[in-house]
Short mmCIF file of C-alpha atoms in Angstrom, two decimals:
data_model
loop_
_atom_site.label_atom_id
_atom_site.label_comp_id
_atom_site.label_asym_id
_atom_site.label_seq_id
_atom_site.Cartn_x
_atom_site.Cartn_y
_atom_site.Cartn_z
CA UNK A 1 195.75 59.48 182.83
CA UNK A 2 192.55 59.51 184.89
CA UNK A 3 190.32 62.58 184.70
CA UNK A 4 190.18 62.74 188.53
CA UNK A 5 192.95 61.39 190.77
CA UNK A 6 192.47 61.40 194.54
CA UNK A 7 195.32 60.37 196.82
CA UNK A 8 195.28 59.90 200.61
CA UNK A 9 192.44 62.39 201.00
CA UNK A 10 191.46 63.06 204.61
CA UNK A 11 188.99 65.43 206.23
CA UNK A 12 188.81 65.86 209.99
CA UNK A 13 186.09 68.17 211.24
CA UNK A 14 186.78 69.88 214.58
CA UNK A 15 184.04 69.08 217.13
CA UNK A 16 182.51 72.54 216.72
CA UNK A 17 182.23 72.09 212.93
CA UNK A 18 181.12 68.48 212.77
CA UNK A 19 178.21 68.04 210.31
CA UNK A 20 177.16 64.82 212.02
CA UNK A 21 174.29 64.73 214.49
CA UNK A 22 174.97 63.64 218.04
CA UNK A 23 178.59 64.71 218.34
CA UNK A 24 178.15 67.01 221.32
CA UNK A 25 180.96 66.44 223.78
CA UNK A 26 183.50 65.19 221.23
CA UNK A 27 187.02 66.36 221.95
CA UNK A 28 189.01 64.93 219.00
CA UNK A 29 186.84 65.84 216.05
CA UNK A 30 185.32 63.63 213.36
CA UNK A 31 187.39 61.89 210.68
CA UNK A 32 184.72 62.10 207.98
CA UNK A 33 187.01 61.02 205.13
CA UNK A 34 189.96 58.82 206.05
CA UNK A 35 192.93 58.38 203.69
CA UNK A 36 190.86 57.86 200.52
CA UNK A 37 192.56 57.18 197.18
CA UNK A 38 190.68 56.58 193.93
CA UNK A 39 190.73 57.36 190.21
CA UNK A 40 187.80 58.34 188.00
CA UNK A 41 188.28 57.78 184.28
CA UNK A 42 186.96 60.18 181.66
CA UNK A 43 183.49 59.19 180.46
CA UNK A 44 182.74 56.70 183.23
CA UNK A 45 180.32 56.74 186.14
CA UNK A 46 181.93 55.79 189.42
CA UNK A 47 179.17 54.91 191.86
CA UNK A 48 179.88 55.70 195.51
CA UNK A 49 177.69 53.70 197.86
CA UNK A 50 177.43 53.40 201.62
CA UNK A 51 175.14 54.04 204.55
CA UNK A 52 174.16 57.52 205.70
CA UNK A 53 177.06 59.12 207.57
CA UNK A 54 179.71 57.06 205.79
CA UNK A 55 181.37 60.19 204.35
CA UNK A 56 180.11 59.93 200.75
CA UNK A 57 178.84 63.50 200.35
CA UNK A 58 181.85 64.92 202.18
CA UNK A 59 184.14 63.12 199.73
CA UNK A 60 182.21 64.54 196.77
CA UNK A 61 182.47 68.07 198.11
CA UNK A 62 186.18 67.65 198.86
CA UNK A 63 186.86 66.62 195.26
CA UNK A 64 185.11 69.79 194.06
CA UNK A 65 186.88 71.89 196.71
CA UNK A 66 183.58 73.06 198.12
CA UNK A 67 185.21 72.19 201.43
CA UNK A 68 188.95 71.99 202.05
CA UNK A 69 190.66 68.71 203.01
CA UNK A 70 192.85 68.22 206.04
CA UNK A 71 195.45 66.42 203.90
CA UNK A 72 195.88 64.57 200.61
CA UNK A 73 195.79 65.55 196.95
CA UNK A 74 193.21 66.00 194.18
CA UNK A 75 194.12 66.27 190.50
CA UNK A 76 192.00 67.17 187.50
CA UNK A 77 193.68 65.96 184.29
CA UNK A 78 196.98 65.95 186.18
CA UNK A 79 196.53 69.44 187.58
CA UNK A 80 196.83 69.76 191.36
CA UNK A 81 193.61 71.41 192.51
CA UNK A 82 194.82 71.99 196.06
CA UNK A 83 197.70 74.20 194.96
CA UNK A 84 195.44 76.22 192.66
CA UNK A 85 194.73 79.80 193.75
CA UNK A 86 191.28 81.28 194.09
CA UNK A 87 191.30 83.05 190.72
CA UNK A 88 192.50 79.94 188.86
CA UNK A 89 190.04 77.76 190.73
CA UNK A 90 187.20 80.03 189.66
CA UNK A 91 188.06 79.25 186.04
CA UNK A 92 188.30 75.52 186.72
CA UNK A 93 184.81 75.53 188.25
CA UNK A 94 183.48 75.43 184.69
CA UNK A 95 184.71 71.83 184.55
CA UNK A 96 183.49 70.77 188.01
CA UNK A 97 179.79 70.83 188.88
CA UNK A 98 177.35 69.24 191.34
CA UNK A 99 173.73 68.08 191.30
CA UNK A 100 172.30 68.29 194.80
CA UNK A 101 170.05 65.91 196.70
CA UNK A 102 167.25 68.38 197.43
CA UNK A 103 166.29 70.20 194.22
CA UNK A 104 164.05 72.70 195.97
CA UNK A 105 166.65 73.77 198.54
CA UNK A 106 169.28 74.18 195.82
CA UNK A 107 167.18 76.55 193.66
CA UNK A 108 166.73 80.22 194.54
CA UNK A 109 162.94 80.64 194.97
CA UNK A 110 163.17 84.31 193.89
CA UNK A 111 164.55 83.45 190.45
CA UNK A 112 162.67 82.33 187.38
CA UNK A 113 163.91 79.18 185.71
CA UNK A 114 165.61 81.05 182.90
CA UNK A 115 167.56 83.10 185.46
CA UNK A 116 168.54 80.00 187.45
CA UNK A 117 169.88 78.20 184.39
CA UNK A 118 171.57 81.34 183.02
CA UNK A 119 173.27 82.30 186.30
CA UNK A 120 176.45 80.18 185.78
CA UNK A 121 176.80 81.56 182.26
CA UNK A 122 176.55 85.13 183.50
CA UNK A 123 178.98 84.54 186.38
CA UNK A 124 181.54 83.06 184.01
CA UNK A 125 181.20 85.77 181.40
CA UNK A 126 179.08 84.09 178.74
CA UNK A 127 178.23 86.26 175.74
CA UNK A 128 174.87 87.84 176.54
CA UNK A 129 173.43 87.19 173.10
CA UNK A 130 174.19 83.47 173.45
CA UNK A 131 172.56 82.99 176.84
CA UNK A 132 168.86 82.79 175.80
CA UNK A 133 169.66 80.20 173.13
CA UNK A 134 171.80 78.20 175.56
CA UNK A 135 169.02 78.22 178.16
CA UNK A 136 166.55 76.89 175.58
CA UNK A 137 169.01 74.16 174.56
CA UNK A 138 169.51 73.09 178.18
CA UNK A 139 165.81 73.01 178.98
CA UNK A 140 165.15 70.82 175.94
CA UNK A 141 168.02 68.54 176.94
CA UNK A 142 166.48 67.86 180.36
CA UNK A 143 162.94 67.44 179.04
CA UNK A 144 161.38 70.81 179.88
CA UNK A 145 159.62 73.01 177.36
CA UNK A 146 159.88 76.75 176.75
CA UNK A 147 156.95 77.52 179.04
CA UNK A 148 159.19 76.64 182.00
CA UNK A 149 161.42 79.65 181.41
CA UNK A 150 159.26 82.26 183.14
CA UNK A 151 158.02 80.12 186.03
CA UNK A 152 159.41 79.80 189.56
CA UNK A 153 160.71 76.68 191.34
CA UNK A 154 157.64 76.31 193.59
CA UNK A 155 155.48 75.83 190.50
CA UNK A 156 157.17 72.54 189.59
CA UNK A 157 157.12 68.99 190.92
CA UNK A 158 160.16 67.51 192.65
CA UNK A 159 161.26 65.67 189.52
CA UNK A 160 160.89 68.79 187.39
CA UNK A 161 162.89 70.81 189.92
CA UNK A 162 165.67 68.25 189.74
CA UNK A 163 165.65 68.64 185.94
CA UNK A 164 166.14 72.38 186.44
CA UNK A 165 169.06 71.69 188.77
CA UNK A 166 170.60 69.36 186.20
CA UNK A 167 170.22 72.01 183.47
CA UNK A 168 172.00 74.53 185.68
CA UNK A 169 174.81 72.06 186.44
CA UNK A 170 175.36 71.46 182.71
CA UNK A 171 175.22 75.11 181.66
CA UNK A 172 179.01 75.50 181.47
CA UNK A 173 179.58 72.17 179.70
CA UNK A 174 181.48 70.60 182.61
CA UNK A 175 183.77 67.60 182.33
CA UNK A 176 182.99 66.18 185.76
CA UNK A 177 179.74 66.18 187.75
CA UNK A 178 179.15 64.99 191.30
CA UNK A 179 175.61 63.63 191.55
CA UNK A 180 174.96 63.77 195.29
CA UNK A 181 171.97 61.52 196.05
CA UNK A 182 170.04 63.15 193.18
CA UNK A 183 167.04 60.78 193.34
CA UNK A 184 166.78 60.02 197.07
CA UNK A 185 164.17 62.77 197.62
CA UNK A 186 162.00 61.53 194.72
CA UNK A 187 159.52 58.66 194.48
CA UNK A 188 160.70 55.53 192.71
CA UNK A 189 159.14 56.13 189.30
CA UNK A 190 160.28 59.76 189.09
CA UNK A 191 163.72 58.78 190.37
CA UNK A 192 164.00 56.19 187.60
CA UNK A 193 163.22 58.88 185.02
CA UNK A 194 165.96 61.11 186.41
CA UNK A 195 168.49 58.25 186.40
CA UNK A 196 167.65 57.50 182.76
CA UNK A 197 167.99 61.21 181.96
CA UNK A 198 171.44 61.32 183.57
CA UNK A 199 172.50 58.30 181.53
CA UNK A 200 171.28 59.94 178.31
CA UNK A 201 173.00 63.24 179.12
CA UNK A 202 176.25 61.41 179.81
CA UNK A 203 176.11 59.93 176.31
CA UNK A 204 175.08 63.22 174.69
CA UNK A 205 177.59 65.48 176.44
CA UNK A 206 180.48 63.13 177.21
CA UNK A 207 180.14 63.60 180.96
CA UNK A 208 182.00 61.90 183.79
CA UNK A 209 180.02 61.25 186.98
CA UNK A 210 180.66 60.50 190.60
CA UNK A 211 177.22 59.14 191.49
CA UNK A 212 176.62 59.10 195.25
CA UNK A 213 173.79 57.01 196.69
CA UNK A 214 172.84 54.69 199.52
CA UNK A 215 170.83 52.61 197.02
CA UNK A 216 172.86 49.72 195.60
CA UNK A 217 170.33 48.94 192.80
CA UNK A 218 170.42 52.54 191.54
CA UNK A 219 174.22 52.66 191.66
CA UNK A 220 174.50 49.30 189.88
CA UNK A 221 172.17 50.43 187.08
CA UNK A 222 174.06 53.64 186.28
CA UNK A 223 177.67 52.92 187.20
CA UNK A 224 180.64 51.56 185.31
CA UNK A 225 182.47 50.86 188.58
CA UNK A 226 181.43 51.03 192.22
CA UNK A 227 183.35 52.20 195.28
CA UNK A 228 181.99 51.15 198.67
CA UNK A 229 182.49 53.56 201.58
CA UNK A 230 182.22 52.82 205.28
CA UNK A 231 183.21 55.09 208.18
CA UNK A 232 185.17 57.43 205.97
CA UNK A 233 187.16 54.73 204.17
CA UNK A 234 186.84 53.15 200.73
CA UNK A 235 186.66 49.45 201.61
CA UNK A 236 186.23 48.05 198.08
CA UNK A 237 186.33 49.21 194.45
CA UNK A 238 185.50 47.16 191.37
CA UNK A 239 183.36 46.95 188.28
CA UNK A 240 179.65 47.11 188.96
CA UNK A 241 178.93 43.45 188.25
CA UNK A 242 181.80 42.21 190.39
CA UNK A 243 180.88 44.36 193.37
CA UNK A 244 177.20 43.34 193.28
CA UNK A 245 177.69 39.63 192.56
CA UNK A 246 181.10 38.75 194.03
CA UNK A 247 181.82 41.26 196.80
CA UNK A 248 185.12 40.83 198.62
CA UNK A 249 184.42 42.86 201.77
CA UNK A 250 182.09 41.97 204.63
CA UNK A 251 180.59 45.47 204.66
CA UNK A 252 179.71 45.22 200.96
CA UNK A 253 178.07 41.87 201.58
CA UNK A 254 176.02 43.39 204.38
CA UNK A 255 174.79 46.14 202.04
CA UNK A 256 173.77 43.53 199.48
CA UNK A 257 172.02 41.42 202.11
CA UNK A 258 169.92 44.49 202.95
CA UNK A 259 168.82 44.58 199.29
CA UNK A 260 167.24 41.14 198.72
CA UNK A 261 166.34 41.72 195.05
CA UNK A 262 170.05 41.90 194.20
CA UNK A 263 170.59 38.39 195.55
CA UNK A 264 167.77 36.75 193.58
#
């Protein structure tokens, strides 16, 4: 059984709620995710690649139930998430986490790092005496030292802020993490460090990732399999080597042609 099973998932935003720029005057709404089905196996990284506006981030948030789908089903270890009530879903949130694209926007500037990382533990009733030790463990795991505890987000670089966001996402020992463009706001060298960190944390903690990016080289490096998304649909899924060397769909080929180093 797959860890995550998605079947016929669809999200239609009414015109007034459309997150896409330039939709003024629409009368039918926007089909951001269109009849998507996919499985994510425990311990793997499924890369989700496509151009901006293809529906990648919307799909990630639907799987986590941060937004509600129009139709379809989502299962976590066989459990139907869409029929789960609010109280039950709160408990399941321990297993489902997200790393956001913009680390600064996702961190409360009024909180010190130790409070940011501890917040999920407090919300979910962690034993108070265990929290300081757990915060220290998480900071070490993401490559930050103890001096970071009492500082505020604005005192760190972009890469360091993303490490803080990763520590917070891992605080509850989740099974599944959506990585939503986690390196797109970083320069190339810092982004490479974060990708390597995510790979190491996956090995250390037995994590399963949905890694969302518009960068085919980054997705190929980290992913076990790759799903290609275009206009709300998954147009192709396969292992990373097959997708990047023997693509079957014209849209996938066009993405690869826009990345010349992959064709060398």
